[in-house]
Tab-separated table of C-alpha atoms and ligand atoms in Angstrom:
chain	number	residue	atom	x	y	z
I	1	UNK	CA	0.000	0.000	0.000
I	2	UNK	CA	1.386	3.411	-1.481
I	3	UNK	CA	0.113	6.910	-1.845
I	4	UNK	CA	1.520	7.493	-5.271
I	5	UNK	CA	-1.664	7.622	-7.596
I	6	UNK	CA	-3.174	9.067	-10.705
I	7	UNK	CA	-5.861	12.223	-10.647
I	8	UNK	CA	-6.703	14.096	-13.730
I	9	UNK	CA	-4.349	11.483	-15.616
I	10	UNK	CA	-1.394	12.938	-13.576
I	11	UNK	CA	0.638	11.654	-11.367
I	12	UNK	CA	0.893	12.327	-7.700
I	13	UNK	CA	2.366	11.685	-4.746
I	14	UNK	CA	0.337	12.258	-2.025
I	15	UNK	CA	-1.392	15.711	-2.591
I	16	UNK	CA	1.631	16.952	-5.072
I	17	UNK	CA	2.181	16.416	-8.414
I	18	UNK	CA	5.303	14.672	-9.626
I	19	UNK	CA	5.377	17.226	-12.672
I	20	UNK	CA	5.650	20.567	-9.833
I	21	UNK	CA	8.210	18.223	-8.015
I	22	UNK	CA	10.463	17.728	-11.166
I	23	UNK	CA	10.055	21.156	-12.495
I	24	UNK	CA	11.325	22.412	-9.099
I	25	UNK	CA	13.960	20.086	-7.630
I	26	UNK	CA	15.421	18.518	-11.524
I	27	UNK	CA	15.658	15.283	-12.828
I	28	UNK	CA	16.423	12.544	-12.033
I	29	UNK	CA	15.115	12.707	-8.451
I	30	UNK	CA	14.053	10.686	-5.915
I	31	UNK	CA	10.847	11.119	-3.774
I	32	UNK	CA	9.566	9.217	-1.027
I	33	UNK	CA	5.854	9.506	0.984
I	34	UNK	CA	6.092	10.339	5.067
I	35	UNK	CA	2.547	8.993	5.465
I	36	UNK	CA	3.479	5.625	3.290
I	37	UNK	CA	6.709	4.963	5.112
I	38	UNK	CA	4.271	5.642	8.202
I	39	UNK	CA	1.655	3.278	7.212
I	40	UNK	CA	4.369	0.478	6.868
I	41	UNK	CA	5.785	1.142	10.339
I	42	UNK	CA	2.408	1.011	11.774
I	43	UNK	CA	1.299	-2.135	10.355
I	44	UNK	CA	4.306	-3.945	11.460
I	45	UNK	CA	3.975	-2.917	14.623
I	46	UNK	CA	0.326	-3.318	14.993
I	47	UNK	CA	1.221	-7.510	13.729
I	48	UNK	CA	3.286	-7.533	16.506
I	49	UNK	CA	1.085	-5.345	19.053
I	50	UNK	CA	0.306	-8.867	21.313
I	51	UNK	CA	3.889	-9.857	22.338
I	52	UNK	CA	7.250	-7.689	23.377
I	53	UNK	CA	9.035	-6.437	20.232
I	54	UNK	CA	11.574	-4.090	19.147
I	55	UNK	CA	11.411	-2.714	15.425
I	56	UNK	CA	15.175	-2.483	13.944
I	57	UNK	CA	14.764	-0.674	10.841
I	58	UNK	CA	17.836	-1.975	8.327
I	59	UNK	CA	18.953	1.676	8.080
I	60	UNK	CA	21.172	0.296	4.626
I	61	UNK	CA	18.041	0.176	2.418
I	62	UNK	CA	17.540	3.864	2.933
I	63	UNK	CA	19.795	5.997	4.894
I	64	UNK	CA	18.730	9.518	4.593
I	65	UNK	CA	18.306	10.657	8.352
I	66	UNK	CA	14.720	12.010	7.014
I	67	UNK	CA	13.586	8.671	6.422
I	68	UNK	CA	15.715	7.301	9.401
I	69	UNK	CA	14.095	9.889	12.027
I	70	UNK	CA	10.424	8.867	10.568
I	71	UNK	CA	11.292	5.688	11.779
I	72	UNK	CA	11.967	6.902	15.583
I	73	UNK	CA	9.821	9.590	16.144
I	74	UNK	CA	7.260	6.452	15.361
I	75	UNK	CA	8.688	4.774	18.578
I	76	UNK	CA	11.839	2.253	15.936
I	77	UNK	CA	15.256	1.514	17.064
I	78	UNK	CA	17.583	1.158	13.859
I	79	UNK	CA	19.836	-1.879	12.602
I	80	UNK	CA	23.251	-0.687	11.672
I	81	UNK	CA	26.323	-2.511	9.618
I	82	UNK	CA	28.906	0.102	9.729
I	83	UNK	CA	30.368	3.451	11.808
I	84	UNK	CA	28.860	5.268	8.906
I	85	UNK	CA	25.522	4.279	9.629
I	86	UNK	CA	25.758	4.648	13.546
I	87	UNK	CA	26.925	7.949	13.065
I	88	UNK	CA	23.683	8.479	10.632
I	89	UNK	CA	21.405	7.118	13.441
I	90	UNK	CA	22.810	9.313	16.111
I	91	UNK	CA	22.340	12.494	14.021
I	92	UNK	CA	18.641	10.934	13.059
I	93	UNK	CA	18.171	10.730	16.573
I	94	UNK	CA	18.016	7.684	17.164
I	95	UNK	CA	18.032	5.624	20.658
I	96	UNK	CA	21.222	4.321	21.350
I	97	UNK	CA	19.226	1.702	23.395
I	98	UNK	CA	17.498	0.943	20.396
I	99	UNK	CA	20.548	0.584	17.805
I	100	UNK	CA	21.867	-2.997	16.684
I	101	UNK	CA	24.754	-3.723	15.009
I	102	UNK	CA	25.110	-6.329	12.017
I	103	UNK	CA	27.945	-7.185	9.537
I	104	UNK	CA	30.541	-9.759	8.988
I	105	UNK	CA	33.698	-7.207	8.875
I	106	UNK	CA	33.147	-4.872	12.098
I	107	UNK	CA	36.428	-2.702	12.275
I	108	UNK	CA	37.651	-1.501	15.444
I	109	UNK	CA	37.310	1.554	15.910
I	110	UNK	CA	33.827	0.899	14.610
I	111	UNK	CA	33.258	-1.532	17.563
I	112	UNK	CA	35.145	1.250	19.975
I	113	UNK	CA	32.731	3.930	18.294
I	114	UNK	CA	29.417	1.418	19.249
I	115	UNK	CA	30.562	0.500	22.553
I	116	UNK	CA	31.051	4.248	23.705
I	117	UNK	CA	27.753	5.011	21.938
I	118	UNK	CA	26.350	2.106	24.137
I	119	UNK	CA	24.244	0.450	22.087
I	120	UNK	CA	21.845	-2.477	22.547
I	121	UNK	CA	24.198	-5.351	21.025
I	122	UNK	CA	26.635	-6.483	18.455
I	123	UNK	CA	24.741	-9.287	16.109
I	124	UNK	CA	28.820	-11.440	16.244
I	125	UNK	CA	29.065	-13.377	12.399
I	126	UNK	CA	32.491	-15.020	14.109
I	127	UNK	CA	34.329	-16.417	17.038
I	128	UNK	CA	37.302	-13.693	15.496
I	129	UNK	CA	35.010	-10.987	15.940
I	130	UNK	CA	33.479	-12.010	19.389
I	131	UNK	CA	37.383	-12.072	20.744
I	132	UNK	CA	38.175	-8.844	19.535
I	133	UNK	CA	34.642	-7.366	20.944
I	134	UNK	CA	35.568	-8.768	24.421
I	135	UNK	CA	39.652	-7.339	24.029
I	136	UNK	CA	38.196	-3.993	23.218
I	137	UNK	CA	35.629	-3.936	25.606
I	138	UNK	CA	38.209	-4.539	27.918
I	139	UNK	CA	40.319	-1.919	26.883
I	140	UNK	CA	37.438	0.370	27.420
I	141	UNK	CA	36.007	-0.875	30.585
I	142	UNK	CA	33.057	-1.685	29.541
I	143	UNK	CA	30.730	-4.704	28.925
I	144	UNK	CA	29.416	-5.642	25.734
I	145	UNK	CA	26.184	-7.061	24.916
I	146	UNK	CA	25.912	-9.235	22.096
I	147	UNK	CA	23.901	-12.409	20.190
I	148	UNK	CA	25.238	-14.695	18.001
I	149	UNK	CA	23.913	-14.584	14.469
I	150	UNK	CA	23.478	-18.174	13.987
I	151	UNK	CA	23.619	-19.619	10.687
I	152	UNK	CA	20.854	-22.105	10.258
I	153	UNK	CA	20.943	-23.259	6.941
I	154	UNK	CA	17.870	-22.654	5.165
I	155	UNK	CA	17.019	-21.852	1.629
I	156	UNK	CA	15.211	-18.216	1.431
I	157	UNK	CA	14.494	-19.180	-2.070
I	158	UNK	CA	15.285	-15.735	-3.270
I	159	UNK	CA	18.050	-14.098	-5.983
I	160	UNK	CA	21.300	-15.766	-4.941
I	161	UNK	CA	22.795	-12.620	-4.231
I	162	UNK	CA	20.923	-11.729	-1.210
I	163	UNK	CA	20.025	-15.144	0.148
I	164	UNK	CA	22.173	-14.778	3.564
I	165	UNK	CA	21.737	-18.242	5.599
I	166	UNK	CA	22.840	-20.933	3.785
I	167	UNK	CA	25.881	-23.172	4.721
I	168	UNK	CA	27.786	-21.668	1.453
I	169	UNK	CA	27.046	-17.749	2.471
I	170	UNK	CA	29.699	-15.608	4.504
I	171	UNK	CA	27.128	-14.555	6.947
I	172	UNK	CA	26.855	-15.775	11.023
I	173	UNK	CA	28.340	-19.173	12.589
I	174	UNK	CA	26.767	-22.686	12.228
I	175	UNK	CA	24.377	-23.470	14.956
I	176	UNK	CA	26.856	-25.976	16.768
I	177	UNK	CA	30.068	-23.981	16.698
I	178	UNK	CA	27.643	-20.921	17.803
I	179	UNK	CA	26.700	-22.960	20.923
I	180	UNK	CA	29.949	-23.387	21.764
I	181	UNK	CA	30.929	-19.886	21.477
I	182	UNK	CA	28.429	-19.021	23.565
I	183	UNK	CA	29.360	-20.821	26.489
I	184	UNK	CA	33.035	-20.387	25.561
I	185	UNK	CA	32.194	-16.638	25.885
I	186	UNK	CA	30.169	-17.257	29.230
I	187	UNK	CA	33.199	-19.040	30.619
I	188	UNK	CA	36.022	-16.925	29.089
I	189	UNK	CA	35.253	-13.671	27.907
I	190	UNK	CA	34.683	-11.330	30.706
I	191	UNK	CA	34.040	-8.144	29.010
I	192	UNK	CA	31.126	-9.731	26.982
I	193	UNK	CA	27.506	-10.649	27.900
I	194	UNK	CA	25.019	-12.938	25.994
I	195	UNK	CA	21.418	-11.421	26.079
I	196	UNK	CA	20.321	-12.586	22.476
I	197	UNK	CA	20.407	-14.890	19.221
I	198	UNK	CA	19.818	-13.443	16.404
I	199	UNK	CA	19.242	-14.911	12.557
I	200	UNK	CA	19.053	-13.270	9.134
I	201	UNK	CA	18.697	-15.295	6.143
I	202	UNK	CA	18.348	-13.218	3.254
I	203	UNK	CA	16.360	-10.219	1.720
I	204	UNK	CA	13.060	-10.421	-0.810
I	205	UNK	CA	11.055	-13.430	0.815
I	206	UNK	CA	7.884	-14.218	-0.287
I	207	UNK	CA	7.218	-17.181	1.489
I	208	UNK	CA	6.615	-17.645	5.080
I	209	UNK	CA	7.965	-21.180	5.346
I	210	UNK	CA	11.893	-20.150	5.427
I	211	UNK	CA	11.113	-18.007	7.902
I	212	UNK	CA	9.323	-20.473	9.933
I	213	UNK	CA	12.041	-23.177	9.020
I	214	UNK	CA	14.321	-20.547	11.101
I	215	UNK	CA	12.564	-20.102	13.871
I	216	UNK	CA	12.249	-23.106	14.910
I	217	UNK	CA	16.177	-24.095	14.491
I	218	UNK	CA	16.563	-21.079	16.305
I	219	UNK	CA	14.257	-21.812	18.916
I	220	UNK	CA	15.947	-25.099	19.785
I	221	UNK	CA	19.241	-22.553	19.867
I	222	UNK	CA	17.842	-20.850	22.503
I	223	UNK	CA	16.540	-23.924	24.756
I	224	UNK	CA	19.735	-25.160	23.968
I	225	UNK	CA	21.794	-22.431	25.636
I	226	UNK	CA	19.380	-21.479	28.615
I	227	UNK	CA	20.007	-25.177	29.663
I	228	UNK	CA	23.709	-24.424	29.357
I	229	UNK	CA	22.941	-21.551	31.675
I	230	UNK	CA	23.309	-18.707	28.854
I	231	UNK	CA	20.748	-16.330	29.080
I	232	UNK	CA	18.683	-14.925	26.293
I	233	UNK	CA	16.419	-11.833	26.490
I	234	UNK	CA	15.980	-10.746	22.710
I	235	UNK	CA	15.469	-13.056	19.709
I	236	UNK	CA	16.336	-11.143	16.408
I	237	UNK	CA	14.591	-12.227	13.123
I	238	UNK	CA	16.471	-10.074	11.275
I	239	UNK	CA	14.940	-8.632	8.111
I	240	UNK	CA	14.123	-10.317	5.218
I	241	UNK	CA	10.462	-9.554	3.996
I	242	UNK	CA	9.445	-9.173	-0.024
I	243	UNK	CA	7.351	-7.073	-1.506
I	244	UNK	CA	5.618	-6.510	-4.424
I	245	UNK	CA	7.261	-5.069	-7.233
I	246	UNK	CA	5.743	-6.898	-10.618
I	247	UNK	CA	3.155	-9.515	-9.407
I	248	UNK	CA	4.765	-11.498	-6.769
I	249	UNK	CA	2.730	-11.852	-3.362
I	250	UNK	CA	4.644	-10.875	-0.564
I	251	UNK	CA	3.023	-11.899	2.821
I	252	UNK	CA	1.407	-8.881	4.913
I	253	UNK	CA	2.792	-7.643	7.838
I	254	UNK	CA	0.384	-9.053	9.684
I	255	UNK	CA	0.335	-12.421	8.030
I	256	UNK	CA	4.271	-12.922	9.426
I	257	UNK	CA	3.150	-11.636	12.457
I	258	UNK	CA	1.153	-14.597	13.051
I	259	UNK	CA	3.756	-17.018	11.714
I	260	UNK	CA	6.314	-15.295	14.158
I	261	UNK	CA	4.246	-15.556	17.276
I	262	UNK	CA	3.145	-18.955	16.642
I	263	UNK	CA	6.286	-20.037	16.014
I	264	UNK	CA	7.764	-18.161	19.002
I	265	UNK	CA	4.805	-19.117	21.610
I	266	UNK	CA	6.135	-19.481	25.441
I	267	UNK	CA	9.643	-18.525	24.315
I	268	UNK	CA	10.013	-15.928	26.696
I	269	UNK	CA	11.849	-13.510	24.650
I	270	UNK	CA	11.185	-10.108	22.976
I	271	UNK	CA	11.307	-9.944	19.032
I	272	UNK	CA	13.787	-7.667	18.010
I	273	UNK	CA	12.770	-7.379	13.813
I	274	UNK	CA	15.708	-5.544	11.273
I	275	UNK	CA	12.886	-4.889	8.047
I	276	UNK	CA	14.179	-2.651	5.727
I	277	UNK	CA	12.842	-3.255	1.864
I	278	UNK	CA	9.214	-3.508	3.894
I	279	UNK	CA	9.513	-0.844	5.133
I	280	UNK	CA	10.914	1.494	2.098
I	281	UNK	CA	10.378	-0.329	-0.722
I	282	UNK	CA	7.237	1.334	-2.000
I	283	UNK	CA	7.086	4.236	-0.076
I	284	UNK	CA	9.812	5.912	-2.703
I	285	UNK	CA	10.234	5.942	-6.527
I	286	UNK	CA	12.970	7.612	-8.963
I	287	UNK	CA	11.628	10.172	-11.851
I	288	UNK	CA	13.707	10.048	-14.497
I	289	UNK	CA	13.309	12.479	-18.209
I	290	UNK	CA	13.170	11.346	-21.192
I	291	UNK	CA	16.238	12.202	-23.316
I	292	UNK	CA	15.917	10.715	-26.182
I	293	UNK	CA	13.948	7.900	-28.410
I	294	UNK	CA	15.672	5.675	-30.916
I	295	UNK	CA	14.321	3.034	-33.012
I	296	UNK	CA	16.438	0.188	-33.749
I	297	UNK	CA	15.582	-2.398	-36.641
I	298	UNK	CA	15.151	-5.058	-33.499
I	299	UNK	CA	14.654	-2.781	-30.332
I	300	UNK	CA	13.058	0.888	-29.520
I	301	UNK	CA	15.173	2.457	-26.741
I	302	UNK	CA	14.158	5.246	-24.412
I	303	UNK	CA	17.024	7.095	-23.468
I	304	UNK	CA	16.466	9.131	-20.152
I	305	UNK	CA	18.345	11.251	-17.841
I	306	UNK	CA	18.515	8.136	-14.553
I	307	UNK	CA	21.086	5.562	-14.325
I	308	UNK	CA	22.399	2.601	-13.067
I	309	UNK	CA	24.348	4.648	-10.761
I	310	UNK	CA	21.422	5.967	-9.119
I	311	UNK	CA	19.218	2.904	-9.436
I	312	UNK	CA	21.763	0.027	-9.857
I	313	UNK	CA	19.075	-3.178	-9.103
I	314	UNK	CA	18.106	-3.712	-12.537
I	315	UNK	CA	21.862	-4.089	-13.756
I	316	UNK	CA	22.362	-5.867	-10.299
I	317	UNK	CA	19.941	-8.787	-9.951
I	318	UNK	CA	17.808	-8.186	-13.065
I	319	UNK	CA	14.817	-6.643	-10.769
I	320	UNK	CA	11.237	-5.400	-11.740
I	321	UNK	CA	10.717	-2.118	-11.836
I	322	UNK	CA	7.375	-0.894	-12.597
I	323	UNK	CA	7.434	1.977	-15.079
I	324	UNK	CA	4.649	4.751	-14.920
I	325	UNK	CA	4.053	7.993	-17.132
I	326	UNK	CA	4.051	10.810	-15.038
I	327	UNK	CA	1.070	11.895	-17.512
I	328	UNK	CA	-0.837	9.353	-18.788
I	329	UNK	CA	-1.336	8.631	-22.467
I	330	UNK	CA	-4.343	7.713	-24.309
I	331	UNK	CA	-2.151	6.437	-27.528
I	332	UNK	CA	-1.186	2.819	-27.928
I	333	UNK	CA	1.708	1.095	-25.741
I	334	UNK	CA	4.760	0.741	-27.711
I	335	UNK	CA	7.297	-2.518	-26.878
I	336	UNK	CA	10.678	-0.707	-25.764
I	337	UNK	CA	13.956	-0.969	-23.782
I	338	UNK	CA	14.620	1.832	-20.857
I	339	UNK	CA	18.179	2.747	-20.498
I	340	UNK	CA	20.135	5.294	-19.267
I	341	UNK	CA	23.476	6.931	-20.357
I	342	UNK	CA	25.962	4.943	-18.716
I	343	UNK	CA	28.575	3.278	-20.581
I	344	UNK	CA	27.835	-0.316	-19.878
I	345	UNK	CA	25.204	-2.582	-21.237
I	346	UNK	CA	23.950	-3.387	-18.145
I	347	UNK	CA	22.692	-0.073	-18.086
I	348	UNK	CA	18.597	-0.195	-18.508
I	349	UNK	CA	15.679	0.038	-16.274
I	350	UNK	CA	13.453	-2.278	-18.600
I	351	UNK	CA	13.420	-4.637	-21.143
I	352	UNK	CA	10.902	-5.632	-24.071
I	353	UNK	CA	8.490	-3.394	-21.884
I	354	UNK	CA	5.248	-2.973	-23.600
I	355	UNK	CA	5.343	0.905	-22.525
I	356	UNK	CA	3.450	4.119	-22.610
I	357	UNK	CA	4.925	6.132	-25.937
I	358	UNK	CA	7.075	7.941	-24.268
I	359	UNK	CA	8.617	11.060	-26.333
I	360	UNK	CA	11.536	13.049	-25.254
I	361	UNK	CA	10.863	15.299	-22.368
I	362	UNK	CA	8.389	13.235	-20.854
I	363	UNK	CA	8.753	12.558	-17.420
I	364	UNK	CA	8.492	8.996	-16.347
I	365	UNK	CA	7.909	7.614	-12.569
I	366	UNK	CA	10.374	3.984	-12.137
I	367	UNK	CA	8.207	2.438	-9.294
I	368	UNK	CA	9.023	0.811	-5.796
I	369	UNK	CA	12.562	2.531	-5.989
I	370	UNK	CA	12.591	3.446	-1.871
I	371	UNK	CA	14.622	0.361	-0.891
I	372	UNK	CA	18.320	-0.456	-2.119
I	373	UNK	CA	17.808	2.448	-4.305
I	374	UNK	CA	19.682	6.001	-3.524
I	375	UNK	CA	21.291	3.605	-0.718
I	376	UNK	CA	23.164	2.069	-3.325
I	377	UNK	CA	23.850	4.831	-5.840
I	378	UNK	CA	26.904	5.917	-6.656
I	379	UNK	CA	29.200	8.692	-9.040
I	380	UNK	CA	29.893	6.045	-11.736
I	381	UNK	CA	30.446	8.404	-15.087
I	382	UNK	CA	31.040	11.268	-12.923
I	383	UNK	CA	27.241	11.861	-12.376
I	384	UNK	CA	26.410	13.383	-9.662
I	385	UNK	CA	23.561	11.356	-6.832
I	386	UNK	CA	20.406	12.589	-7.769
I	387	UNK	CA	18.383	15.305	-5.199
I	388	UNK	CA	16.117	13.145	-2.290
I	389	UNK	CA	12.498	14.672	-1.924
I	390	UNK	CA	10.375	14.017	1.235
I	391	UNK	CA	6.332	14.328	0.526
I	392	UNK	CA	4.177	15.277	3.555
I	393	UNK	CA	0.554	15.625	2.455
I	394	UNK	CA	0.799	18.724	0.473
I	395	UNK	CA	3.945	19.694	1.051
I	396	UNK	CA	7.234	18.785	0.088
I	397	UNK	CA	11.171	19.287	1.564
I	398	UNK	CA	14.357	18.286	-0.422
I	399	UNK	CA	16.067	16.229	2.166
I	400	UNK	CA	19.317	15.635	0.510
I	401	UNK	CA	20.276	18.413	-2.410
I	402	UNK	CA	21.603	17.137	-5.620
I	403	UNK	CA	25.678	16.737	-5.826
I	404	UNK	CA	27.189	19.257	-7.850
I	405	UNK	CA	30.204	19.014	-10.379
I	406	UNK	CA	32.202	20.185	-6.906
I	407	UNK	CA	30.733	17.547	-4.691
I	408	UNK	CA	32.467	14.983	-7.215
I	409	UNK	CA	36.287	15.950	-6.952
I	410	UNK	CA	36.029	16.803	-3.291
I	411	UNK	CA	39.183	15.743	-1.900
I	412	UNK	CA	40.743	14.980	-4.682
I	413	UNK	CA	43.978	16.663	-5.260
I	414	UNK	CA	46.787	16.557	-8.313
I	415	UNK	CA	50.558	15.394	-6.712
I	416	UNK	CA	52.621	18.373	-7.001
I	417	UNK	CA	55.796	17.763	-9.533
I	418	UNK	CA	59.228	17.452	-7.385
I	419	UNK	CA	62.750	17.878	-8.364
H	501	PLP	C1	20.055	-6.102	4.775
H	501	PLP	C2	19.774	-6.595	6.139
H	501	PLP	C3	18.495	-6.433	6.699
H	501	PLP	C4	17.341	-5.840	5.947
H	501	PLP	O1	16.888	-6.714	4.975
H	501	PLP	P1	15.529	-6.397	4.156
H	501	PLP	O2	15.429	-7.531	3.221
H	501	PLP	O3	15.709	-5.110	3.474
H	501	PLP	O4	14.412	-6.379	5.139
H	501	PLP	C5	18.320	-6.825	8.008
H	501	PLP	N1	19.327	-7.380	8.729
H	501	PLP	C6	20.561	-7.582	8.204
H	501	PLP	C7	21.613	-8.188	9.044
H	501	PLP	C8	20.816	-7.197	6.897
H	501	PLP	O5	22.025	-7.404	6.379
């Protein structure tokens, strides 16, 4: 559910039209909906009303601290995988109480900078990384809450690239060795304490069974270790739930919910949940102009102003986008590729789409662009990251400017010629 929709055949996001948006902020630009990102927060919350919970949100999908403080003024902590994104929390505003931190390659001073923040817990992905937790703790004097993310081996059944808990992936520790850490830890490392086990197995699911399948390895985890006399306060499910970009049929909010408590039932623990596509996903899309239209003698092209470097998911996994005209058009749909101006092939939004005739300077809206989208842009070609636009009802607020030609050398610097 979004609150981007047609009236008088244009297009609008909330109460503003795309076309005011465009003329006043540029193309391409990216604009996301307060009350949909809102909505989302709500409903996962209200699946989860019944039991204790804790609402992560994966700040990577979308880190602009507009859409990251929407998050915690509606009550969310925030799941973090780098310094970069703590400090991005803290100057959101966000709860250091609230704040966990994920990621297989935790530097130190990026541990140092979470443990004087003194946030909730470190999600460990190795018995490396749980030593070096512990020495700095140390070094620091203080203690350092943590959870194993356990490995359980299950199949997401999602794109390969972002399927996270399977024996072959990089991510957490296999469920025996993670045992064994934690009472190794209990036993050994001083500076540390257990208070949770945590799981993540991949992004895009639209099935609940994987999920389930989870749980209940991770469930056994946890009877496991209370009878070794490791506590555990907080499970964390991690992230993890699809949505709908073409036709698939992602589960509702409150449809997991369900599957989560069941599965959970007399645990004794309170859910901590890291959603991020959920809770972005739709609630942002990228308009892109028109440049250009070429006919080839096998393919029509539409040439516009966006790019893989500020959408880079259609070039990266082959994703759905769906494409909308910003003003609708009676004439007959045309069969075309979308593609930007990037030197690579790889560079296209769309292929064989049967399309709205779009001419040059039309504006076109690429749909369900919120999540993994400006997250994930870069300056590839030397083009500057597109402007970010915030929608309240009728109102709208850049929240992140578009990069100039400066922005792009910054720091940069020529070695001066020595004799
Ligand atoms: C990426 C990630 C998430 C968010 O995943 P979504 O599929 O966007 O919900 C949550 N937790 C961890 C550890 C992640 O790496």
């Amino acid at each position: 559910m979004h609150f981007f929709t047609y009236k008088n055949n244009k297009f609008y996001a909330e109460a503003v039209s795309i076309e005011k948006i465009a003329k006043e902020v540029g193309t391409p630009c990216y604009i996301y909906s307060h009350k949909t990102l809102t909505r989302h927060y709500a409903a996962f919350d209200e699946a989860f009303k019944d039991v204790p919970h804790l609402i992560c949100y994966s700040v990577k999908a979308n880190s602009n601290i507009a859409v990251l403080n929407t998050f915690i003024k509606a009550g969310g902590g925030v799941d973090i995988v780098s310094g970069g994104e703590l400090f991005r929390a803290l100057k959101a505003g966000a709860n250091p109480k609230k704040i966990v931190y994920s990621g297989v390659g935790k530097r130190e001073d990026e541990i140092e900078y979470a443990l004087k923040t003194g946030i909730l817990m470190f999600n460990v992905e190795s018995p490396e990384e749980l030593r070096a937790i512990n020495k700095i703790a140390g070094r620091l004097k203080k203690k350092a809450n943590f959870a194993i993310r356990v490995n359980p081996n299950v199949d997401p059944k999602t794109h390969p690239y972002i399927s996270t808990g399977l024996k072959k992936n990089k991510f957490g520790i296999e469920t025996e060795q993670a045992i064994q850490e934690y009472v190794y830890a209990k036993n050994n490392l001083k500076n540390l304490i257990p208070i949770g086990v945590d799981c993540h197995i991949g992004s895009q699911l639209t099935q609940l069974s994987p999920f389930v399948d989870a749980l209940r390895k991770t469930k056994e985890i946890i009877l496991t270790l209370r009878s070794e006399g490791v506590e555990v306060k907080y499970l964390d499910m991690g992230g993890g739930l699809g949505i709908t970009y073409e036709n698939e049929d992602a589960p509702h909010p409150s449809k997991y919910g369900k599957a989560v408590i069941d599965a959970t039932r007399g645990l004794d623990v309170t859910l901590i949940f890291e959603p991020g596509r959920v809770m972005v996903g739709n609630a942002g899309i990228l308009v892109a102009k028109v440049l250009y239209t070429k006919q080839g003698t096998e393919k029509n092209f539409i040439i516009v102003d966006a790019a893989m470097n500020d959408l880079a998911r259609p070039s990266l996994y082959g994703s759905y986008h769906a494409i909308k005209a910003v003003t609708k058009k009676s004439a007959k749909e045309i069969v075309a590729d979308v593609v930007g101006p990037i030197c690579e092939s790889g560079d296209f939004f769309a292929k064989d789409r049967e399309l709205p005739p779009f001419k040059s300077g039309d504006l076109m809206a690429i749909m369900s662009a919120g999540a993994y989208g400006f997250s994930m842009s870069s300056n590839y070609n030397s083009r500057p990251r597109a402007a970010e636009v915030m929608i309240k009802g009728n109102k709208f607020t850049i929240i992140r400017e578009r990069e100039s030609y400066k922005d792009l050398t910054k720091g940069e610097k020529i070695p001066k010629d020595r004799q």
